[in-house]
GROMACS .gro file of C-alpha atoms in nm:
model
  479
    1MET     CA    1  -7.278  -7.454   2.141
    2ALA     CA    2  -7.444  -7.146   2.257
    3SER     CA    3  -7.205  -6.868   2.325
    4PHE     CA    4  -7.161  -6.788   2.694
    5GLY     CA    5  -7.252  -6.408   2.745
    6LEU     CA    6  -7.122  -6.247   3.042
    7ALA     CA    7  -7.260  -5.980   3.255
    8LEU     CA    8  -7.047  -5.901   3.573
    9LEU     CA    9  -7.105  -5.582   3.744
   10THR     CA   10  -6.819  -5.504   3.952
   11ALA     CA   11  -6.560  -5.721   4.109
   12ALA     CA   12  -6.318  -5.552   4.424
   13LEU     CA   13  -5.977  -5.640   4.305
   14PRO     CA   14  -5.782  -5.751   4.623
   15PHE     CA   15  -5.480  -5.477   4.616
   16SER     CA   16  -5.400  -5.293   4.946
   17SER     CA   17  -5.622  -5.020   4.792
   18ALA     CA   18  -5.948  -5.157   4.637
   19VAL     CA   19  -5.981  -5.109   4.272
   20ALA     CA   20  -6.344  -5.162   4.091
   21ALA     CA   21  -6.361  -5.275   3.758
   22GLU     CA   22  -6.727  -5.269   3.524
   23PHE     CA   23  -6.757  -5.590   3.305
   24ASP     CA   24  -7.036  -5.582   3.068
   25SER     CA   25  -7.120  -5.774   2.711
   26ALA     CA   26  -7.050  -5.470   2.520
   27SER     CA   27  -6.700  -5.446   2.617
   28LEU     CA   28  -6.623  -5.786   2.629
   29GLY     CA   29  -6.740  -5.775   2.269
   30ARG     CA   30  -6.428  -5.525   2.207
   31LEU     CA   31  -6.207  -5.742   2.391
   32PHE     CA   32  -5.857  -5.688   2.231
   33ASP     CA   33  -5.999  -5.525   1.919
   34GLY     CA   34  -5.655  -5.435   1.733
   35ALA     CA   35  -5.410  -5.218   1.919
   36ARG     CA   36  -5.671  -5.125   2.177
   37THR     CA   37  -5.648  -5.237   2.543
   38TYR     CA   38  -5.966  -5.425   2.684
   39ALA     CA   39  -6.001  -5.171   3.023
   40PRO     CA   40  -6.110  -5.414   3.269
   41LEU     CA   41  -5.797  -5.676   3.196
   42ALA     CA   42  -5.560  -5.363   3.184
   43VAL     CA   43  -5.599  -5.276   3.553
   44THR     CA   44  -5.258  -5.241   3.707
   45ALA     CA   45  -5.124  -5.249   4.037
   46ALA     CA   46  -4.861  -4.965   4.154
   47PRO     CA   47  -4.502  -5.133   4.131
   48GLY     CA   48  -4.447  -5.361   4.406
   49ARG     CA   49  -4.841  -5.422   4.473
   50THR     CA   50  -4.841  -5.714   4.283
   51ARG     CA   51  -4.737  -6.051   4.532
   52ALA     CA   52  -4.524  -6.233   4.279
   53ALA     CA   53  -4.425  -6.253   3.925
   54LEU     CA   54  -4.514  -6.537   3.713
   55ASN     CA   55  -4.317  -6.779   3.569
   56GLN     CA   56  -4.152  -6.886   3.242
   57GLU     CA   57  -4.415  -7.123   3.188
   58GLN     CA   58  -4.713  -6.880   3.280
   59SER     CA   59  -4.544  -6.592   3.088
   60GLU     CA   60  -4.495  -6.769   2.759
   61THR     CA   61  -4.894  -6.923   2.786
   62LEU     CA   62  -5.036  -6.573   2.852
   63ALA     CA   63  -4.783  -6.424   2.566
   64ALA     CA   64  -4.930  -6.665   2.336
   65LEU     CA   65  -5.270  -6.653   2.449
   66PHE     CA   66  -5.318  -6.299   2.425
   67LYS     CA   67  -5.145  -6.295   2.066
   68ALA     CA   68  -5.427  -6.582   1.946
   69VAL     CA   69  -5.757  -6.455   2.101
   70PRO     CA   70  -5.812  -6.124   1.877
   71ALA     CA   71  -5.663  -6.347   1.586
   72ALA     CA   72  -5.901  -6.614   1.607
   73ALA     CA   73  -6.187  -6.358   1.634
   74ARG     CA   74  -6.092  -6.217   1.323
   75ALA     CA   75  -6.089  -6.544   1.187
   76TRP     CA   76  -6.412  -6.598   1.256
   77PRO     CA   77  -6.637  -6.303   1.320
   78GLY     CA   78  -6.863  -6.334   1.651
   79TYR     CA   79  -6.623  -6.563   1.818
   80ASP     CA   80  -6.482  -6.456   2.163
   81PHE     CA   81  -6.244  -6.705   2.311
   82LEU     CA   82  -6.259  -6.476   2.619
   83ASP     CA   83  -6.632  -6.392   2.678
   84ARG     CA   84  -6.620  -6.701   2.944
   85PRO     CA   85  -6.363  -6.668   3.192
   86PHE     CA   86  -6.016  -6.884   3.137
   87LEU     CA   87  -5.825  -7.120   3.383
   88VAL     CA   88  -5.515  -7.284   3.248
   89THR     CA   89  -5.330  -7.516   3.481
   90MET     CA   90  -4.923  -7.552   3.440
   91THR     CA   91  -4.723  -7.826   3.457
   92ASP     CA   92  -4.592  -7.798   3.801
   93GLY     CA   93  -4.967  -7.762   3.942
   94SER     CA   94  -5.013  -7.384   3.932
   95ALA     CA   95  -5.262  -7.216   3.727
   96VAL     CA   96  -5.366  -6.892   3.586
   97LEU     CA   97  -5.727  -6.778   3.566
   98ILE     CA   98  -5.884  -6.472   3.361
   99GLY     CA   99  -6.161  -6.299   3.364
  100HIS     CA  100  -6.333  -6.457   3.682
  101PRO     CA  101  -6.585  -6.216   3.874
  102ALA     CA  102  -6.456  -6.342   4.181
  103PRO     CA  103  -6.110  -6.519   4.223
  104PRO     CA  104  -6.081  -6.752   4.535
  105PRO     CA  105  -5.870  -6.641   4.798
  106ASP     CA  106  -5.574  -6.815   4.690
  107PHE     CA  107  -5.543  -6.653   4.328
  108ARG     CA  108  -5.350  -6.392   4.376
  109PRO     CA  109  -5.371  -6.074   4.114
  110VAL     CA  110  -5.076  -6.032   3.889
  111ALA     CA  111  -5.047  -5.769   3.626
  112PHE     CA  112  -4.904  -5.934   3.281
  113ALA     CA  113  -4.832  -5.686   2.965
  114GLY     CA  114  -5.114  -5.460   3.086
  115ARG     CA  115  -5.399  -5.707   3.200
  116LEU     CA  116  -5.469  -5.838   3.482
  117VAL     CA  117  -5.473  -6.219   3.579
  118TYR     CA  118  -5.509  -6.399   3.887
  119VAL     CA  119  -5.238  -6.702   3.944
  120SER     CA  120  -5.248  -6.975   4.208
  121ASP     CA  121  -4.967  -7.175   4.318
  122ARG     CA  122  -5.196  -7.506   4.353
  123GLY     CA  123  -5.460  -7.510   4.073
  124PRO     CA  124  -5.776  -7.742   4.067
  125ALA     CA  125  -5.794  -8.076   3.925
  126ILE     CA  126  -5.974  -8.061   3.621
  127GLY     CA  127  -5.935  -8.405   3.531
  128PHE     CA  128  -5.942  -8.417   3.144
  129ALA     CA  129  -5.761  -8.207   2.919
  130PHE     CA  130  -6.010  -7.961   2.858
  131LYS     CA  131  -6.354  -7.882   3.007
  132THR     CA  132  -6.570  -7.620   2.821
  133ASN     CA  133  -6.818  -7.537   3.130
  134PHE     CA  134  -6.581  -7.606   3.451
  135ASP     CA  135  -6.734  -7.500   3.751
  136PHE     CA  136  -6.496  -7.307   3.923
  137ALA     CA  137  -6.551  -7.072   4.200
  138GLY     CA  138  -6.955  -7.025   4.111
  139ALA     CA  139  -6.883  -6.964   3.792
  140LYS     CA  140  -6.890  -7.145   3.485
  141VAL     CA  141  -6.508  -7.108   3.265
  142MET     CA  142  -6.336  -7.268   3.022
  143ALA     CA  143  -6.106  -7.507   3.152
  144VAL     CA  144  -5.768  -7.666   3.035
  145ARG     CA  145  -5.495  -7.921   3.179
  146GLY     CA  146  -5.139  -7.803   3.111
  147GLY     CA  147  -4.878  -8.033   3.072
  148ASP     CA  148  -5.069  -8.213   2.782
  149LYS     CA  149  -4.920  -7.998   2.522
  150SER     CA  150  -4.540  -7.964   2.442
  151THR     CA  151  -4.505  -7.611   2.405
  152PRO     CA  152  -4.765  -7.275   2.495
  153ALA     CA  153  -4.866  -7.230   2.153
  154GLU     CA  154  -4.950  -7.609   2.113
  155LEU     CA  155  -5.150  -7.573   2.418
  156VAL     CA  156  -5.312  -7.240   2.295
  157ARG     CA  157  -5.419  -7.374   1.983
  158PHE     CA  158  -5.563  -7.661   2.172
  159ALA     CA  159  -5.772  -7.426   2.400
  160VAL     CA  160  -5.919  -7.218   2.095
  161HIS     CA  161  -5.995  -7.533   1.916
  162GLU     CA  162  -6.215  -7.672   2.161
  163ARG     CA  163  -6.343  -7.361   2.276
  164PHE     CA  164  -6.448  -7.294   1.917
  165HIS     CA  165  -6.690  -7.624   1.934
  166ASP     CA  166  -6.870  -7.453   2.238
  167HIS     CA  167  -6.982  -7.165   2.001
  168GLN     CA  168  -7.076  -7.377   1.746
  169HIS     CA  169  -7.344  -7.515   1.956
  170GLY     CA  170  -7.519  -7.191   1.927
  171TYR     CA  171  -7.575  -7.243   1.509
  172ASP     CA  172  -7.634  -7.506   1.276
  173PHE     CA  173  -7.277  -7.613   1.169
  174THR     CA  174  -7.338  -7.926   1.150
  175ARG     CA  175  -7.711  -7.961   1.031
  176GLY     CA  176  -7.817  -8.317   0.892
  177TYR     CA  177  -7.464  -8.441   1.080
  178GLU     CA  178  -7.416  -8.810   0.997
  179SER     CA  179  -7.068  -9.017   1.048
  180TYR     CA  180  -6.966  -9.308   0.735
  181ARG     CA  181  -6.787  -9.594   0.734
  182VAL     CA  182  -6.527  -9.634   0.454
  183GLU     CA  183  -6.524  -9.963   0.320
  184GLU     CA  184  -6.365  -9.957  -0.022
  185ALA     CA  185  -5.992  -9.892  -0.128
  186GLU     CA  186  -6.059  -9.673  -0.443
  187ASP     CA  187  -6.237  -9.429  -0.166
  188VAL     CA  188  -5.919  -9.402   0.010
  189ALA     CA  189  -5.700  -9.350  -0.318
  190LEU     CA  190  -5.913  -9.095  -0.399
  191ALA     CA  191  -5.970  -8.902  -0.086
  192ALA     CA  192  -5.548  -8.903  -0.062
  193LEU     CA  193  -5.524  -8.717  -0.416
  194GLU     CA  194  -5.788  -8.501  -0.266
  195ASP     CA  195  -5.513  -8.428   0.018
  196GLN     CA  196  -5.253  -8.389  -0.225
  197ALA     CA  197  -5.424  -8.110  -0.438
  198LEU     CA  198  -5.531  -7.904  -0.115
  199ALA     CA  199  -5.152  -7.942   0.026
  200ARG     CA  200  -5.028  -7.797  -0.348
  201TRP     CA  201  -5.269  -7.522  -0.331
  202LEU     CA  202  -5.182  -7.457   0.021
  203ARG     CA  203  -4.816  -7.451  -0.047
  204THR     CA  204  -4.824  -7.252  -0.391
  205ASP     CA  205  -5.135  -7.084  -0.391
  206ASP     CA  206  -5.187  -7.295  -0.772
  207ALA     CA  207  -5.518  -7.260  -0.847
  208ASP     CA  208  -5.490  -7.546  -1.130
  209ALA     CA  209  -5.451  -7.772  -0.766
  210MET     CA  210  -5.810  -7.671  -0.644
  211ARG     CA  211  -5.949  -7.733  -0.955
  212ASP     CA  212  -5.813  -8.102  -0.919
  213PHE     CA  213  -5.930  -8.102  -0.577
  214ALA     CA  214  -6.314  -8.015  -0.706
  215ALA     CA  215  -6.294  -8.287  -0.987
  216LEU     CA  216  -6.180  -8.524  -0.748
  217ARG     CA  217  -6.436  -8.451  -0.477
  218THR     CA  218  -6.688  -8.486  -0.767
  219ARG     CA  219  -6.580  -8.826  -0.861
  220ARG     CA  220  -6.601  -8.974  -0.490
  221ARG     CA  221  -6.943  -8.849  -0.439
  222THR     CA  222  -7.067  -9.012  -0.773
  223LEU     CA  223  -6.869  -9.345  -0.675
  224PHE     CA  224  -6.936  -9.345  -0.305
  225PRO     CA  225  -7.284  -9.128  -0.199
  226GLY     CA  226  -7.214  -9.176   0.171
  227THR     CA  227  -6.898  -8.938   0.160
  228ALA     CA  228  -7.095  -8.674   0.167
  229ALA     CA  229  -7.167  -8.735   0.533
  230GLU     CA  230  -6.799  -8.616   0.579
  231THR     CA  231  -6.894  -8.255   0.501
  232GLY     CA  232  -7.028  -8.267   0.844
  233GLU     CA  233  -6.716  -8.324   0.975
  234GLU     CA  234  -6.532  -8.079   0.785
  235ASN     CA  235  -6.799  -7.813   0.947
  236ASN     CA  236  -6.748  -7.933   1.233
  237GLU     CA  237  -6.402  -8.023   1.309
  238GLY     CA  238  -6.244  -7.885   0.998
  239THR     CA  239  -6.355  -7.479   1.104
  240ALA     CA  240  -6.255  -7.545   1.451
  241ARG     CA  241  -5.870  -7.666   1.282
  242PHE     CA  242  -5.920  -7.296   1.073
  243VAL     CA  243  -5.971  -7.117   1.394
  244GLU     CA  244  -5.674  -7.245   1.568
  245THR     CA  245  -5.443  -7.211   1.272
  246ALA     CA  246  -5.552  -6.887   1.202
  247ALA     CA  247  -5.442  -6.791   1.547
  248ASP     CA  248  -5.136  -6.974   1.522
  249VAL     CA  249  -5.051  -6.717   1.250
  250ALA     CA  250  -5.051  -6.459   1.538
  251MET     CA  251  -4.840  -6.672   1.734
  252GLU     CA  252  -4.579  -6.850   1.548
  253GLY     CA  253  -4.606  -6.710   1.167
  254ASP     CA  254  -4.801  -6.847   0.863
  255ALA     CA  255  -4.562  -7.073   0.791
  256ALA     CA  256  -4.597  -7.274   1.122
  257SER     CA  257  -4.978  -7.242   1.120
  258LYS     CA  258  -4.978  -7.392   0.756
  259GLN     CA  259  -4.737  -7.695   0.888
  260VAL     CA  260  -5.002  -7.776   1.136
  261ILE     CA  261  -5.278  -7.840   0.796
  262LEU     CA  262  -5.013  -7.972   0.592
  263ARG     CA  263  -4.911  -8.225   0.843
  264GLY     CA  264  -5.293  -8.359   0.814
  265LEU     CA  265  -5.315  -8.327   0.451
  266GLU     CA  266  -5.001  -8.533   0.385
  267THR     CA  267  -5.061  -8.849   0.598
  268LEU     CA  268  -5.212  -9.161   0.435
  269TYR     CA  269  -5.539  -9.223   0.630
  270GLY     CA  270  -5.661  -9.569   0.616
  271VAL     CA  271  -6.028  -9.676   0.622
  272GLU     CA  272  -6.054  -9.628   1.007
  273ASP     CA  273  -5.891  -9.260   1.027
  274MET     CA  274  -6.071  -9.113   0.679
  275PRO     CA  275  -6.457  -9.050   0.826
  276LYS     CA  276  -6.254  -8.859   1.121
  277TRP     CA  277  -5.914  -8.752   1.156
  278ARG     CA  278  -5.860  -8.666   0.776
  279LEU     CA  279  -6.159  -8.390   0.816
  280TYR     CA  280  -5.970  -8.182   1.012
  281ALA     CA  281  -5.693  -8.062   0.789
  282VAL     CA  282  -5.933  -8.092   0.444
  283GLY     CA  283  -6.203  -7.863   0.660
  284ALA     CA  284  -5.921  -7.612   0.758
  285ALA     CA  285  -5.755  -7.587   0.391
  286LEU     CA  286  -6.082  -7.564   0.245
  287GLY     CA  287  -6.165  -7.254   0.496
  288ARG     CA  288  -5.851  -7.115   0.389
  289PHE     CA  289  -5.975  -7.115   0.038
  290MET     CA  290  -6.262  -6.953   0.116
  291GLU     CA  291  -6.106  -6.681   0.299
  292SER     CA  292  -5.898  -6.648   0.027
  293GLN     CA  293  -6.182  -6.572  -0.202
  294THR     CA  294  -6.425  -6.384   0.021
  295PRO     CA  295  -6.282  -6.275   0.343
  296GLY     CA  296  -6.522  -6.267   0.656
  297ALA     CA  297  -6.812  -6.337   0.422
  298TRP     CA  298  -6.826  -6.692   0.392
  299GLN     CA  299  -6.807  -6.810   0.779
  300ARG     CA  300  -7.208  -6.664   0.839
  301GLU     CA  301  -7.320  -6.931   0.554
  302VAL     CA  302  -7.136  -7.224   0.753
  303GLN     CA  303  -7.306  -7.121   1.070
  304ASP     CA  304  -7.657  -7.170   0.898
  305GLY     CA  305  -7.567  -7.473   0.793
  306ARG     CA  306  -7.429  -7.465   0.439
  307ARG     CA  307  -7.173  -7.733   0.374
  308LEU     CA  308  -6.804  -7.570   0.339
  309SER     CA  309  -6.716  -7.816   0.032
  310ASP     CA  310  -7.001  -7.715  -0.161
  311MET     CA  311  -6.960  -7.357  -0.144
  312ALA     CA  312  -6.605  -7.459  -0.255
  313LEU     CA  313  -6.712  -7.663  -0.530
  314ALA     CA  314  -6.962  -7.390  -0.663
  315ARG     CA  315  -6.701  -7.129  -0.611
  316LEU     CA  316  -6.457  -7.333  -0.829
  317ALA     CA  317  -6.769  -7.424  -1.102
  318VAL     CA  318  -6.568  -7.717  -1.233
  319GLY     CA  319  -6.818  -7.907  -1.494
  320PRO     CA  320  -6.834  -8.262  -1.560
  321ALA     CA  321  -6.629  -8.290  -1.885
  322GLU     CA  322  -6.339  -8.107  -1.704
  323ALA     CA  323  -6.380  -8.288  -1.417
  324ASP     CA  324  -6.354  -8.665  -1.604
  325ALA     CA  325  -6.005  -8.516  -1.808
  326ARG     CA  326  -5.905  -8.445  -1.429
  327VAL     CA  327  -5.954  -8.764  -1.273
  328ALA     CA  328  -5.798  -8.939  -1.566
  329ARG     CA  329  -5.471  -8.730  -1.570
  330LEU     CA  330  -5.462  -8.795  -1.199
  331THR     CA  331  -5.556  -9.158  -1.153
  332ALA     CA  332  -5.292  -9.289  -1.420
  333GLY     CA  333  -5.020  -9.165  -1.205
  334PRO     CA  334  -4.792  -9.315  -0.949
  335GLU     CA  335  -4.928  -9.157  -0.671
  336TYR     CA  336  -5.313  -9.309  -0.736
  337ALA     CA  337  -5.130  -9.678  -0.751
  338ALA     CA  338  -4.976  -9.657  -0.420
  339ALA     CA  339  -5.241  -9.497  -0.266
  340LEU     CA  340  -5.482  -9.737  -0.395
  341ALA     CA  341  -5.249 -10.054  -0.295
  342ALA     CA  342  -5.257  -9.842   0.064
  343GLY     CA  343  -5.632  -9.868   0.037
  344ARG     CA  344  -5.616 -10.219  -0.013
  345LYS     CA  345  -5.427 -10.326   0.272
  346SER     CA  346  -5.579 -10.096   0.498
  347VAL     CA  347  -5.954 -10.281   0.431
  348ALA     CA  348  -5.781 -10.593   0.491
  349ASP     CA  349  -5.614 -10.489   0.784
  350LEU     CA  350  -5.948 -10.354   0.924
  351LYS     CA  351  -6.144 -10.675   0.848
  352ALA     CA  352  -5.873 -10.882   1.065
  353GLN     CA  353  -5.825 -10.602   1.329
  354ARG     CA  354  -6.227 -10.614   1.383
  355GLN     CA  355  -6.242 -10.996   1.442
  356GLU     CA  356  -5.955 -10.977   1.665
  357VAL     CA  357  -6.052 -10.710   1.902
  358LEU     CA  358  -6.393 -10.865   1.908
  359ARG     CA  359  -6.269 -11.192   2.007
  360ARG     CA  360  -6.099 -11.054   2.281
  361PHE     CA  361  -6.355 -10.812   2.431
  362GLU     CA  362  -6.592 -11.135   2.438
  363GLY     CA  363  -6.337 -11.339   2.561
  364GLN     CA  364  -6.283 -11.126   2.888
  365ALA     CA  365  -6.374 -11.297   3.223
  366GLY     CA  366  -6.556 -11.128   3.498
  367LEU     CA  367  -6.915 -10.958   3.478
  368ARG     CA  368  -7.036 -10.817   3.161
  369VAL     CA  369  -7.260 -10.492   3.239
  370VAL     CA  370  -7.474 -10.293   2.970
  371LEU     CA  371  -7.585 -10.009   3.050
  372GLN     CA  372  -7.858  -9.796   2.853
  373SER     CA  373  -7.779  -9.434   2.907
  374ASN     CA  374  -8.057  -9.163   2.940
  375SER     CA  375  -8.179  -9.024   2.603
  376GLY     CA  376  -8.032  -8.689   2.580
  377ASP     CA  377  -7.724  -8.738   2.826
  378SER     CA  378  -7.431  -8.572   2.658
  379GLU     CA  379  -7.092  -8.782   2.595
  380TYR     CA  380  -6.711  -8.718   2.579
  381PHE     CA  381  -6.526  -9.032   2.480
  382SER     CA  382  -6.113  -9.025   2.468
  383GLY     CA  383  -5.909  -9.307   2.338
  384LYS     CA  384  -5.599  -9.326   2.067
  385LYS     CA  385  -5.782  -9.660   1.925
  386TRP     CA  386  -6.138  -9.741   1.848
  387ILE     CA  387  -6.319  -9.954   1.618
  388ASP     CA  388  -6.653  -9.920   1.391
  389TYR     CA  389  -6.825 -10.214   1.315
  390PRO     CA  390  -7.110 -10.256   1.030
  391ASP     CA  391  -7.358 -10.278   1.258
  392GLY     CA  392  -7.317  -9.955   1.383
  393SER     CA  393  -7.160 -10.023   1.727
  394MET     CA  394  -6.807  -9.890   1.825
  395LEU     CA  395  -6.586 -10.063   2.023
  396PHE     CA  396  -6.248  -9.862   2.212
  397ASP     CA  397  -5.944 -10.071   2.237
  398PRO     CA  398  -5.948  -9.965   2.553
  399VAL     CA  399  -6.142  -9.616   2.625
  400GLY     CA  400  -5.879  -9.373   2.771
  401GLU     CA  401  -6.204  -9.179   2.942
  402TYR     CA  402  -6.565  -9.214   2.883
  403VAL     CA  403  -6.808  -8.922   3.049
  404GLY     CA  404  -7.162  -8.980   3.004
  405ALA     CA  405  -7.492  -9.020   3.150
  406GLY     CA  406  -7.335  -8.871   3.501
  407PHE     CA  407  -7.050  -9.128   3.506
  408GLU     CA  408  -6.691  -9.187   3.399
  409LEU     CA  409  -6.514  -9.502   3.301
  410LYS     CA  410  -6.131  -9.494   3.211
  411ASP     CA  411  -5.902  -9.758   3.091
  412ILE     CA  412  -6.119 -10.007   3.017
  413MET     CA  413  -6.244 -10.241   2.689
  414LEU     CA  414  -6.604 -10.015   2.592
  415ARG     CA  415  -6.848 -10.127   2.328
  416LYS     CA  416  -7.124  -9.901   2.232
  417THR     CA  417  -7.370 -10.025   2.044
  418GLU     CA  418  -7.585  -9.836   1.766
  419ALA     CA  419  -7.900  -9.837   2.035
  420SER     CA  420  -7.655  -9.636   2.274
  421GLU     CA  421  -7.597  -9.909   2.489
  422LEU     CA  422  -7.266  -9.936   2.662
  423GLU     CA  423  -7.127 -10.262   2.734
  424PHE     CA  424  -6.801 -10.389   2.940
  425PHE     CA  425  -6.662 -10.604   3.199
  426LEU     CA  426  -6.605 -10.557   3.548
  427PRO     CA  427  -6.296 -10.786   3.664
  428ALA     CA  428  -6.378 -11.144   3.825
  429GLY     CA  429  -6.418 -11.177   4.178
  430SER     CA  430  -6.641 -10.813   4.160
  431LEU     CA  431  -6.947 -10.785   4.426
  432ILE     CA  432  -7.286 -10.638   4.320
  433GLU     CA  433  -7.521 -10.473   4.596
  434ILE     CA  434  -7.842 -10.398   4.491
  435ASP     CA  435  -8.011 -10.134   4.692
  436GLY     CA  436  -7.700 -10.099   4.920
  437ALA     CA  437  -7.591  -9.856   5.140
  438PRO     CA  438  -7.452  -9.563   4.921
  439ARG     CA  439  -7.113  -9.469   4.989
  440ARG     CA  440  -6.849  -9.254   4.838
  441PRO     CA  441  -6.800  -9.391   4.498
  442GLY     CA  442  -6.487  -9.385   4.270
  443VAL     CA  443  -6.709  -9.408   3.949
  444SER     CA  444  -7.125  -9.327   3.996
  445GLY     CA  445  -7.403  -9.240   3.770
  446ARG     CA  446  -7.715  -9.304   3.666
  447PHE     CA  447  -7.919  -9.510   3.375
  448ALA     CA  448  -8.229  -9.582   3.221
  449SER     CA  449  -8.190  -9.961   3.250
  450VAL     CA  450  -7.878 -10.189   3.322
  451ARG     CA  451  -7.795 -10.569   3.218
  452LEU     CA  452  -7.581 -10.795   3.414
  453GLU     CA  453  -7.472 -11.142   3.299
  454ALA     CA  454  -7.240 -11.409   3.480
  455ARG     CA  455  -7.272 -11.768   3.408
  456GLY     CA  456  -7.600 -11.762   3.230
  457VAL     CA  457  -7.761 -11.551   3.460
  458ARG     CA  458  -7.907 -11.249   3.352
  459VAL     CA  459  -8.064 -10.957   3.556
  460GLU     CA  460  -8.234 -10.661   3.459
  461ILE     CA  461  -8.313 -10.359   3.624
  462GLY     CA  462  -8.377  -9.961   3.593
  463PRO     CA  463  -8.400  -9.695   3.617
  464GLY     CA  464  -8.181  -9.578   3.888
  465THR     CA  465  -7.813  -9.515   4.016
  466PHE     CA  466  -7.497  -9.712   4.033
  467SER     CA  467  -7.161  -9.655   4.166
  468ASP     CA  468  -6.871  -9.842   4.136
  469GLU     CA  469  -6.627  -9.867   4.444
  470GLY     CA  470  -6.306 -10.084   4.306
  471LYS     CA  471  -6.451 -10.451   4.322
  472THR     CA  472  -6.805 -10.349   4.440
  473LEU     CA  473  -7.088 -10.222   4.180
  474ARG     CA  474  -7.380 -10.085   4.407
  475ILE     CA  475  -7.683 -10.067   4.199
  476VAL     CA  476  -7.989  -9.852   4.340
  477ARG     CA  477  -8.328  -9.853   4.191
  478GLN     CA  478  -8.544  -9.538   4.117
  479ARG     CA  479  -8.828  -9.564   4.401
   0.00000   0.00000   0.00000
């Protein structure tokens, strides 16, 4: 995700005597370096000039942010969280804005810790937990919705993590990225031992623990070649977790920061969650290991597409004989037996769950809608539960939010096929209007093609646009 270069010339600050601040990319690049203060954000008003103080939540969030930003920059050279304006909403509906070239009139200037921020009692509706390219008052801003996280530090960690994904777009972090499905209990068990080894190293700095990890990772790659695909997620989510926890060191200390990673490593993941969620913690731990070996020197290689775990394995250089001996010792212990039993149960449970969820999806009443999105459209999924199928499809039960192809879907069962078709059901009694008069939609979008199926009737239309207004699906063919 390409970094957003800001070149903002002069901004008149709405104090009683106007103050001009000059912004340029060079000064932004020096933002919050060490103990120095970034001049444009350090403009302060004379006593009594600001209209209102910050409330406790706003103050604590900003304090956490201004600690985290320089720490994140040190953790990943070239990553600057505030090279784009930042907007965060609060639980009371207010909002704080930083670095915007022309804040809206309802955002008043407030000096905080020697820096200038803007505060509004009523912030905009962001809609989702975050948006890295939120259009606001004529500028693209990084926007985060408050209230979803329990503490200011947790909110800032989340923002730093998601903004880092935007930074990744300009590089080859995930060259050749693939997903993979876990189907074998032994894969689950060996992965659990990997996680235990990483946790032991993180707690004690025990070099022998990392050699155990290298041996186990080598064995998994041999037995299950598809696990090579997990290195893409380690480079993607793992480095983002590494950066957010590095920022957390400045906010909450090293012990609390490590605990974020340890929680992930000490979770026994089943076959559904292994290819995604465990790799946040694994990648973060590997990032910490590489930083302990070659501080500040490995990040560029990851940006250029080298796999983080491959770099760690090369650094450790565990030979075949040593690897075999270590794996034999580790798999003879009770930890492996427990993980293997849990893996077998997880495999059986997933098979039954796939059948049950698919039965419920196919058994829904109403109108089946199948959309083929336009190629190249970006997508965003959120949901606590989705299931992968051997045919390459995935089924959300339900999807929390889906944004893609210009439209949004919320809180429905949704299937995405390997061919990128989206399938869902409209409730029984829904109306369809083709080429009807457009109205303000509740949900709208565009499609490459759409197929509607009901009572044995199948209609194919496309390309065009649609809108969902409650019980009416309006479809307009492209002219």
